[in-house]
CSV table of C-alpha atoms and ligand atoms in Angstrom, one decimal:
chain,number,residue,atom,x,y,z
A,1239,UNK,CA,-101.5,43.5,52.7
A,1240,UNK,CA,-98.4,42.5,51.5
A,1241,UNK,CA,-97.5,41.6,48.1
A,1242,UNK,CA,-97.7,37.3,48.6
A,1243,UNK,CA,-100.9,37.6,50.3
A,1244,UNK,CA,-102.6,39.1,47.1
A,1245,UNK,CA,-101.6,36.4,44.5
A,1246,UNK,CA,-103.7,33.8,43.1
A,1247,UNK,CA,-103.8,30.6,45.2
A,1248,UNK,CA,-102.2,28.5,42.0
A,1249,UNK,CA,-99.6,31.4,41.1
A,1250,UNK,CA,-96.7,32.0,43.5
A,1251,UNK,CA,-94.7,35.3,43.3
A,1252,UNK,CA,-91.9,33.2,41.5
A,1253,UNK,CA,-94.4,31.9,39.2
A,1254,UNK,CA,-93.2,32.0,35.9
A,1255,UNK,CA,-95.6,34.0,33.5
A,1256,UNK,CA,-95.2,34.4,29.9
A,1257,UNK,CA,-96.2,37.7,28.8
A,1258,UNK,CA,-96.2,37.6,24.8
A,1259,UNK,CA,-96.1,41.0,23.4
A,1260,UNK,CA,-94.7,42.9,26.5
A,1261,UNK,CA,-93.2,45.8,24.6
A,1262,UNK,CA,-96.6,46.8,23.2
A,1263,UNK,CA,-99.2,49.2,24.8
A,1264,UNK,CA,-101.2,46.4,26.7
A,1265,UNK,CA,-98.0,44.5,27.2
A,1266,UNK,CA,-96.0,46.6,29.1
A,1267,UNK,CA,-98.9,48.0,31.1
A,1268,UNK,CA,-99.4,43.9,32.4
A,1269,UNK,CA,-95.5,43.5,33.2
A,1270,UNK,CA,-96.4,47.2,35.3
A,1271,UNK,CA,-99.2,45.2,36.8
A,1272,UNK,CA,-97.6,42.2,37.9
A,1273,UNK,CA,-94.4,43.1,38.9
A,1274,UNK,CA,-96.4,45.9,41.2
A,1275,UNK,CA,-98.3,42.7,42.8
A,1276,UNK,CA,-94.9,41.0,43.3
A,1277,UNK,CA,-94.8,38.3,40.2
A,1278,UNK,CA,-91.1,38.6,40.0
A,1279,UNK,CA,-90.4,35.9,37.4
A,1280,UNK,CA,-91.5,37.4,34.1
A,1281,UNK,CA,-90.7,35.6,31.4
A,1282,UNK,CA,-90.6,38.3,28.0
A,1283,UNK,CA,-89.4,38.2,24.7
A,1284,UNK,CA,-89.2,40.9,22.1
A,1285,UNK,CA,-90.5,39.9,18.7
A,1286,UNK,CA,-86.9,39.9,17.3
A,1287,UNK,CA,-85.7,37.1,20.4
A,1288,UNK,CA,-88.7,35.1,19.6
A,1289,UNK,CA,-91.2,35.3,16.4
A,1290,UNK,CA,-94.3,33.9,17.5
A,1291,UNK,CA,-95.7,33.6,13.7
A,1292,UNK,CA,-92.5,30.4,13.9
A,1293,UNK,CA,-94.3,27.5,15.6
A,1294,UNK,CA,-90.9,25.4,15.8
A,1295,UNK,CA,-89.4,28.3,17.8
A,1296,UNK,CA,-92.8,29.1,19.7
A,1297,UNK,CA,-92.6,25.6,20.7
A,1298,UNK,CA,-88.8,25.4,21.8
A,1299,UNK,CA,-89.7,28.2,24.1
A,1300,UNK,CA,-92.1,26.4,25.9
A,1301,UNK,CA,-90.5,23.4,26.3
A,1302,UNK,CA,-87.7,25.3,27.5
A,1303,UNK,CA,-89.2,27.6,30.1
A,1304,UNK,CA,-92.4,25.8,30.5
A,1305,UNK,CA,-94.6,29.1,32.1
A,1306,UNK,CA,-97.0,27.9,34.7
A,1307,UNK,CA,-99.1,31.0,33.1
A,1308,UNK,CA,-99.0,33.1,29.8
A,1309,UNK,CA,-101.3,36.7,28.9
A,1310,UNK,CA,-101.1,37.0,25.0
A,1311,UNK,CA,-100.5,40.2,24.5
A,1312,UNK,CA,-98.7,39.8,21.0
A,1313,UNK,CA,-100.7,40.8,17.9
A,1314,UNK,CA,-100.2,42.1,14.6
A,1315,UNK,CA,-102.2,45.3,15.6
A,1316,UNK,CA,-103.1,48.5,12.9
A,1317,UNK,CA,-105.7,51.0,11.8
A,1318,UNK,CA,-108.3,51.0,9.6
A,1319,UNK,CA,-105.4,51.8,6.3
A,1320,UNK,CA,-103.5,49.5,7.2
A,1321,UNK,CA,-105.9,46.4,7.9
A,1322,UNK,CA,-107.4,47.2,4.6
A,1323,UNK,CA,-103.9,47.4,2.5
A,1324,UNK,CA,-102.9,44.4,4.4
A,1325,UNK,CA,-105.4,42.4,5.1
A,1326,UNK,CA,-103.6,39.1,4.3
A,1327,UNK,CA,-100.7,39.9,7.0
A,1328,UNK,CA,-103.5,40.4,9.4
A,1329,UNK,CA,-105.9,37.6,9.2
A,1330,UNK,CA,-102.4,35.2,8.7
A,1331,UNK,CA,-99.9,36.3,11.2
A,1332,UNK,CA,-102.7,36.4,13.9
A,1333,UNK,CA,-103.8,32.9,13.4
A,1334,UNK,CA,-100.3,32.1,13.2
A,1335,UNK,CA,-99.4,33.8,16.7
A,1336,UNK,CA,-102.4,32.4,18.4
A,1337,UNK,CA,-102.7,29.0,16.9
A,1338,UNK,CA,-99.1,28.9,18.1
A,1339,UNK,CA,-98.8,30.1,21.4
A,1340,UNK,CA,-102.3,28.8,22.3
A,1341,UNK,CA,-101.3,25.0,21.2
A,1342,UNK,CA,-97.6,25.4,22.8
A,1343,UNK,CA,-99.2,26.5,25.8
A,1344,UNK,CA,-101.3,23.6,26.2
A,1345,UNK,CA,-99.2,21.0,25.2
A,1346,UNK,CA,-96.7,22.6,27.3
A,1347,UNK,CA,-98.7,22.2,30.5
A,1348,UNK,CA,-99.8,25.9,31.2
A,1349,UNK,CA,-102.2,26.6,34.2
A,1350,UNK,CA,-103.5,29.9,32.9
A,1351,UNK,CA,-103.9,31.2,29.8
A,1352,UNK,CA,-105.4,34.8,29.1
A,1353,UNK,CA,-106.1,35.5,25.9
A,1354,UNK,CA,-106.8,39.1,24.3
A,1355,UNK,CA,-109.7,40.4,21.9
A,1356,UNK,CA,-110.8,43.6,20.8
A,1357,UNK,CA,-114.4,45.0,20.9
A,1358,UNK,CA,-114.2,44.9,16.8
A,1359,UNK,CA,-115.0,41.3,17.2
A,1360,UNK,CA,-118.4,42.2,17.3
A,1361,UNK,CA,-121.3,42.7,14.5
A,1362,UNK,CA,-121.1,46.1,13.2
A,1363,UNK,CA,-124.6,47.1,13.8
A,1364,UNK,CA,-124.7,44.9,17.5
A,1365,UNK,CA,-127.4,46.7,20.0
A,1366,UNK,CA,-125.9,49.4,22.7
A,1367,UNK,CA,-124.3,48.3,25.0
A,1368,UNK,CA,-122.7,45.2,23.6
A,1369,UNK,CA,-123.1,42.3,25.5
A,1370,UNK,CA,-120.9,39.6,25.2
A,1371,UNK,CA,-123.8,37.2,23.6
A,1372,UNK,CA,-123.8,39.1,20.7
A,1373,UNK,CA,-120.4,37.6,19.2
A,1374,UNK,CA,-121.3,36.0,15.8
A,1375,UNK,CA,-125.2,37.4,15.2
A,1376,UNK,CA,-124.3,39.9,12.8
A,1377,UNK,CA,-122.1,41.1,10.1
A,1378,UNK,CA,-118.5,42.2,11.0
A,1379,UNK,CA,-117.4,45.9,10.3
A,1380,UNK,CA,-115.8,45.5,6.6
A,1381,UNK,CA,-112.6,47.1,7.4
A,1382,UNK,CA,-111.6,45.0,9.8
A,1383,UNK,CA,-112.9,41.6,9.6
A,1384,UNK,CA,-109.6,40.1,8.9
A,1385,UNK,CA,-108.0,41.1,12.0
A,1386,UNK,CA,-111.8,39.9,13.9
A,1387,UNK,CA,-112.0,36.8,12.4
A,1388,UNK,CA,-108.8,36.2,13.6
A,1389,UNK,CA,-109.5,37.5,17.0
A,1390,UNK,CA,-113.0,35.3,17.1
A,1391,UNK,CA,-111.1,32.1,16.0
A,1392,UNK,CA,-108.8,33.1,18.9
A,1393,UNK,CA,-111.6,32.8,21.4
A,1394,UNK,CA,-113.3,29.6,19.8
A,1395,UNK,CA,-109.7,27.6,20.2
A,1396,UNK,CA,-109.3,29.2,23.7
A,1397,UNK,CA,-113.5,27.4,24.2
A,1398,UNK,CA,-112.8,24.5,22.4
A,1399,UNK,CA,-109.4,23.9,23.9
A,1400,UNK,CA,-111.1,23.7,27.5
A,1401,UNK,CA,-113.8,21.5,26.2
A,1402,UNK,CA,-111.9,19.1,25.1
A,1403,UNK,CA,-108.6,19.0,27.3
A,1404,UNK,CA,-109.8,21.0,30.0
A,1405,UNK,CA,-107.0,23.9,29.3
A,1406,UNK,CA,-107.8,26.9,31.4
A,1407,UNK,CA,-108.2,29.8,28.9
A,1408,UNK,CA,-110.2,32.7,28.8
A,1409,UNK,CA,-111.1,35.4,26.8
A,1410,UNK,CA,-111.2,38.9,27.5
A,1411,UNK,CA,-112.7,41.9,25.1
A,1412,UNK,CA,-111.4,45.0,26.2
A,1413,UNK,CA,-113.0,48.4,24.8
A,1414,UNK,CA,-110.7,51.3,23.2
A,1415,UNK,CA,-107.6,51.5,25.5
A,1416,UNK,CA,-105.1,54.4,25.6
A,1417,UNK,CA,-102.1,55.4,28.0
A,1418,UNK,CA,-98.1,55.3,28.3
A,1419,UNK,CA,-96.4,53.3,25.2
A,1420,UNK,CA,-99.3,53.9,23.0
A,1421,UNK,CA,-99.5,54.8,19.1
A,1422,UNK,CA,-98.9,58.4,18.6
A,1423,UNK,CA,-98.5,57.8,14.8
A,1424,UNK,CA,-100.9,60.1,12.8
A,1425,UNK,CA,-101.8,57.6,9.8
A,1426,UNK,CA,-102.1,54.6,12.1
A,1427,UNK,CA,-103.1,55.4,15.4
A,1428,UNK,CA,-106.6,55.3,17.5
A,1429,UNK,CA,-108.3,58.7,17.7
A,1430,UNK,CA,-107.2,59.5,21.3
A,1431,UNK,CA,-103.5,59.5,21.1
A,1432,UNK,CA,-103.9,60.8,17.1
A,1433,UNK,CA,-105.4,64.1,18.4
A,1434,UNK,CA,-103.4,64.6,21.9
A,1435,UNK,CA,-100.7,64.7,19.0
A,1436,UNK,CA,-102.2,66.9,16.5
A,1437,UNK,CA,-103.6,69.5,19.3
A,1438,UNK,CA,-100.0,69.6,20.9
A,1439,UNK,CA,-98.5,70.2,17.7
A,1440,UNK,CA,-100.9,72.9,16.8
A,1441,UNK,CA,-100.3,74.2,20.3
A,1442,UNK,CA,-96.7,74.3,19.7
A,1443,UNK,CA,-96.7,75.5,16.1
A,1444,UNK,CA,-99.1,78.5,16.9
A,1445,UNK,CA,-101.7,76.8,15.1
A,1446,UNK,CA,-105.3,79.1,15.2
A,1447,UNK,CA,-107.2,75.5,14.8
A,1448,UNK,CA,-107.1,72.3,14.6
A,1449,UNK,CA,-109.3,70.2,12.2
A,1450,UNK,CA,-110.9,66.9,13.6
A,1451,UNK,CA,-112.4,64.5,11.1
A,1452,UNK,CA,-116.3,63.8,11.2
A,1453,UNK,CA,-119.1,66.0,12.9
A,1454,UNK,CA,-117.7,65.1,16.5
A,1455,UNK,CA,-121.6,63.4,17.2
A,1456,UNK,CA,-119.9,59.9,17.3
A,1457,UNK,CA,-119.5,58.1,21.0
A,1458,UNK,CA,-116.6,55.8,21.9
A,1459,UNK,CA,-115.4,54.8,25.0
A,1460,UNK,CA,-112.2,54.7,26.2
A,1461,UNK,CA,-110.5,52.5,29.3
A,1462,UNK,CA,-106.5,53.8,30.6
A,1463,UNK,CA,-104.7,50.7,30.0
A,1464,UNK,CA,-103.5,50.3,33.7
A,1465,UNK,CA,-107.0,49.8,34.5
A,1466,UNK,CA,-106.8,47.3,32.3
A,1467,UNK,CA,-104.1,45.4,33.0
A,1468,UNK,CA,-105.5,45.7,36.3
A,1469,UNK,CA,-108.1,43.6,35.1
A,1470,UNK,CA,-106.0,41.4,33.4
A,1471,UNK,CA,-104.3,40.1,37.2
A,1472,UNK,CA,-107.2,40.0,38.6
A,1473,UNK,CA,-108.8,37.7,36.4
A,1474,UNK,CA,-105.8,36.0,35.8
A,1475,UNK,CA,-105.9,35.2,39.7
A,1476,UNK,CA,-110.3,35.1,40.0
A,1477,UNK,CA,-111.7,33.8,36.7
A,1478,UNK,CA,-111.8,30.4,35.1
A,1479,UNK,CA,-114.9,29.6,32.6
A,1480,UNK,CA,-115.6,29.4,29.0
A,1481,UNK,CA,-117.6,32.8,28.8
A,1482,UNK,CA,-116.0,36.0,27.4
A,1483,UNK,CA,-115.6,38.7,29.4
A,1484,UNK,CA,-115.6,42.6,28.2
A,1485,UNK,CA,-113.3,44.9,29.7
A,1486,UNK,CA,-114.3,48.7,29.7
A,1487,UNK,CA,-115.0,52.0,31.8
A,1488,UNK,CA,-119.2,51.5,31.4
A,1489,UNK,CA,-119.3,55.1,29.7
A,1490,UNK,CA,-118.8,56.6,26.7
A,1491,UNK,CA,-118.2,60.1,25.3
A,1492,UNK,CA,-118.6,61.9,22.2
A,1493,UNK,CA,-115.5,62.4,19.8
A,1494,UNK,CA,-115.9,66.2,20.6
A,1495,UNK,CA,-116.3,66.1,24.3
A,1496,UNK,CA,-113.3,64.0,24.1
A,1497,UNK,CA,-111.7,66.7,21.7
A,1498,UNK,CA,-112.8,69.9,24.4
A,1499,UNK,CA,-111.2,67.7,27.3
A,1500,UNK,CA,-107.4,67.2,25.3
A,1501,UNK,CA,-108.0,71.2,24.7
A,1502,UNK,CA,-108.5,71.1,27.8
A,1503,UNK,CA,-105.6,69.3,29.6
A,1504,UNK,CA,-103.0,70.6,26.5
A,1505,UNK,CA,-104.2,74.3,27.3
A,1506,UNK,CA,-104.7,74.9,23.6
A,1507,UNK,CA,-106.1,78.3,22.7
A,1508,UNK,CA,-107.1,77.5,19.4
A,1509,UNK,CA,-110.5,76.6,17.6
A,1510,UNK,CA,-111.6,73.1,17.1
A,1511,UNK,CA,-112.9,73.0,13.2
A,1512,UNK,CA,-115.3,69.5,12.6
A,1513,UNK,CA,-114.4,68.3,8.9
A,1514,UNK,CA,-118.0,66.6,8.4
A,1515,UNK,CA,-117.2,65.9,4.7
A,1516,UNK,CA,-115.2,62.9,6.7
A,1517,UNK,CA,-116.7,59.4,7.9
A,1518,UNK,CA,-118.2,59.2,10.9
A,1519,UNK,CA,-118.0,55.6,11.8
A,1520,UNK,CA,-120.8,53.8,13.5
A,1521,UNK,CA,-122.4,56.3,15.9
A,1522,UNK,CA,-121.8,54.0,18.9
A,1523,UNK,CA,-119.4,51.8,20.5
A,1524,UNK,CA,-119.9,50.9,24.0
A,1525,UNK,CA,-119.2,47.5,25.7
A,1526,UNK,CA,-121.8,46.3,28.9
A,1527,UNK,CA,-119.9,45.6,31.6
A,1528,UNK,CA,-122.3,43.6,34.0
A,1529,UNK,CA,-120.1,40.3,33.8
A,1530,UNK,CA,-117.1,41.8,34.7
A,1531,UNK,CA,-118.9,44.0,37.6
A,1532,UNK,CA,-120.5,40.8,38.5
A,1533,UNK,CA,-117.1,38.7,38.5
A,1534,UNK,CA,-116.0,42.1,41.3
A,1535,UNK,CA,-114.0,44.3,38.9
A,1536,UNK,CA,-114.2,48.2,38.1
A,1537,UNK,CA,-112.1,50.6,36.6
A,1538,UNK,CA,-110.5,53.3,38.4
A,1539,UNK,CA,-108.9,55.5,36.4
A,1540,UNK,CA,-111.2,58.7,34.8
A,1541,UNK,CA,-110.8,60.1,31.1
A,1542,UNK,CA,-109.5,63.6,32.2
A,1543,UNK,CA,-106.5,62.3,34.9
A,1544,UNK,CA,-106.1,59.1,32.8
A,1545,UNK,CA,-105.6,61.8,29.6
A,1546,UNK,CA,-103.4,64.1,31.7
A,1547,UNK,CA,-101.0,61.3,33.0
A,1548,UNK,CA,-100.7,60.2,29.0
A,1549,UNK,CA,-100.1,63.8,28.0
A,1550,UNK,CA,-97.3,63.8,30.3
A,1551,UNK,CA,-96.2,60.3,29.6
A,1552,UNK,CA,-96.2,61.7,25.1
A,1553,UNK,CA,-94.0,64.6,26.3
A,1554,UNK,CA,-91.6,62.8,27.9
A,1555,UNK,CA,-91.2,60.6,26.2
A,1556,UNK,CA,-91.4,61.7,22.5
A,1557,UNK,CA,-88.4,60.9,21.0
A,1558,UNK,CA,-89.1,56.9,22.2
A,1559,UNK,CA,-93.0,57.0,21.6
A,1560,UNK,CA,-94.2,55.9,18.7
A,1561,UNK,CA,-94.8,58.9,16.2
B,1854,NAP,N1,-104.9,49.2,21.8
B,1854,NAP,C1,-106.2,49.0,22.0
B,1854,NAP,O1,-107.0,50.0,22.0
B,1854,NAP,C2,-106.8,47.7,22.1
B,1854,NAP,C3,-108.1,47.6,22.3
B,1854,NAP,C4,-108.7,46.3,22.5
B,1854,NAP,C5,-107.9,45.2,22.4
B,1854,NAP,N2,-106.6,45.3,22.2
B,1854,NAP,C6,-105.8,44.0,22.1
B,1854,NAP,O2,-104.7,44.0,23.0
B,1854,NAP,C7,-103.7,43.2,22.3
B,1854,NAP,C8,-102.4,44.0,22.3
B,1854,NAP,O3,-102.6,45.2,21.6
B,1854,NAP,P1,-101.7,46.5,21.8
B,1854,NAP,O4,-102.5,47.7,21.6
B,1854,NAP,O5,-100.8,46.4,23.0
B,1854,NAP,O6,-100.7,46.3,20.5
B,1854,NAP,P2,-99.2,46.8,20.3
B,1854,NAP,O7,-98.9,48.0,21.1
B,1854,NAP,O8,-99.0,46.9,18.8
B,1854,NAP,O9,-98.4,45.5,20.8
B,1854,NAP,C9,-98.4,44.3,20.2
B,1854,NAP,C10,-97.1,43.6,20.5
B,1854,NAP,O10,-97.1,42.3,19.9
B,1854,NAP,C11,-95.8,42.2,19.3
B,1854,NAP,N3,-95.9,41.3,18.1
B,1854,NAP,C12,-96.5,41.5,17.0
B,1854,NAP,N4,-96.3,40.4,16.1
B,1854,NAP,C13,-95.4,39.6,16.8
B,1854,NAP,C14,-94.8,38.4,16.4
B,1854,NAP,N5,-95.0,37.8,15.2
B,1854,NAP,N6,-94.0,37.8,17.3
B,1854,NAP,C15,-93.7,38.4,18.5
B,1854,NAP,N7,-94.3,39.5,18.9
B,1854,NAP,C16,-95.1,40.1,18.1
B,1854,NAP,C17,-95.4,43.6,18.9
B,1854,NAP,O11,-94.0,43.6,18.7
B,1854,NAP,P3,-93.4,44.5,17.5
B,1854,NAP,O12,-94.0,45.9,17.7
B,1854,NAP,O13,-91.9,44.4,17.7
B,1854,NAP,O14,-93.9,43.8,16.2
B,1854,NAP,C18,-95.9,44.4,20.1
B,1854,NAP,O15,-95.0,44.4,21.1
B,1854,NAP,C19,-104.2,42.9,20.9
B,1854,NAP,O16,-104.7,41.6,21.0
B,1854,NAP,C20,-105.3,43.8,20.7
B,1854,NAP,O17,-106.4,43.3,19.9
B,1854,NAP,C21,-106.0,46.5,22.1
């Protein structure tokens, strides 16, 4: 198949799509996405070029380039430290990027719009696995409600924006995502890249073991973020309704199978030591993915070569990752 036959009818290669946020983990891995299905006019900005928290600039933009389709990638994104010391920079520059760059876009005359979510958008104690309906009947997890709020008003201006002018937006929730360009930093990253860091250190330093927080009982899942961004094109190109849709692999792990497999692909010879005077976090955390198997989507990328292809990516790449 060649690379025109595999756009969306109403996107041309030359199509010109905004992606906001392409230097980030997500980012990046979309610009990988669509310049592999041959989208070759890319509009990107770093956050220094254009500061999508200013609405005068966000708008200029638009006005100027008018994109015929824009994935909102761009967030003020942290762990749980620093959305609790900083929870009035979350919950405000969020709005502000989204009310922004969601109102430009529509009055700018954008086909498309995909906007992005997190999984923390939904009540802390929701049933397993969470289905989409349960947005909004529970309780949010304390630590990070400003950055969910946000997110939820996010996809509520994304709904009500196609109610009421008929702006194509949609939502999409993806689950815990690792991969190339992600946050290898020890005090704010997720818990994947944090311990393919600590174990190669230990590895390198000698280190007998390595000290993992919580009893290691705790299942997340985790999607490669090329899978994902492959599911961002697609449903770029497939999907158009008001209904969110969550992106993730289906499966989840325990934090110590996860733990054995970086062991694993590192070839660490030391002991893994379970600190279980620390938090656990809620036991479970996986996404259903039925609507997104039903709209013709799966992943493809496994936890073991998806780690080993991110291990290689963090030692290449070391001095330019985020540590
Ligand atoms: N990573 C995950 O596990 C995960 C899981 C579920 C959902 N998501 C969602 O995916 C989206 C992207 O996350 P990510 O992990 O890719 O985050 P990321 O790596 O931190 O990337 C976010 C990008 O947004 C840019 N940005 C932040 N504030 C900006 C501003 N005011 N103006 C312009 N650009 C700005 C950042 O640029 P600077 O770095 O220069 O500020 C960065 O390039 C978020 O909506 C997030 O909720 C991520």
């Amino acid at each position: 198949m060649s690379s025109a036959e595999v756009l969306a009818p109403d996107l041309a290669p030359d199509s010109r799509i905004f992606v906001a946020g392409h230097r980030g983990l997500v980012g990046s891995a979309v610009v990988r996405a669509l310049e592999a299905q041959g989208y070759r006019n890319l509009l990107l900005r770093t956050h220094a070029e254009l500061d999508l928290t200013d609405q005068l600039a966000v708008r200029r933009f638009f006005d100027e380039h008018r994109p015929h389709a824009v994935i909102m990638a761009a967030a003020r994104v942290g762990g749980i430290h620093a959305n609790n010391s900083r929870p009035a920079e979350f919950i405000r520059d969020n709005l502000l990027i989204q009310d922004n760059v969601i109102d430009s876009a529509h009055r700018s005359g954008v086909g498309k719009f995909v906007f992005l979510g997190s999984s923390c958008i939904y009540p802390k104690l929701a049933p397993q696995p969470i289905k989409e309906d349960y947005l909004l009947t529970g309780p949010l997890e304390p630590t990070n409600e400003w950055y969910a709020i946000a997110k939820i008003a996010g996809v509520k201006m994304c709904q009500a924006f196609r109610r009421e002018y008929g702006f194509k937006a949609i939502s999409l929730m993806p689950t815990n995502l690792y991969g190339p360009g992600d946050n290898f930093d020890l005090e704010n990253s997720h818990v994947l890249p944090a311990l393919v860091r600590k174990i190669h250190e230990a590895k390198i330093n000698g280190a007998a073991e390595v000290v993992v927080w919580g009893t290691g009982t705790p299942r997340r899942e985790f999607l490669h973020v090329d899978d994902l961004a492959d599911a961002v094109v697609y449903l770029l190109q497939k999907y158009d309704a008001e209904p969110i849709v969550n992106i993730g692999w289906g499966e989840d792990v325990t934090i110590r199978e996860l733990a054995e497999l970086i062991v694993s692909v590192i070839d660490y010879s030391g002991r893994l030591i379970f600190d279980t005077s620390k938090p656990d976090g809620t036991p479970r955390k996986l996404l259903d993915v039925e609507r997104l198997h039903g709209l013709g989507w799966r992943p493809k990328i496994a936890l073991r070569p998806g780690v080993e292809q991110t291990y290689r990516w963090f030692r290449e790449n070391s001095s330019g990752a985020r540590l």
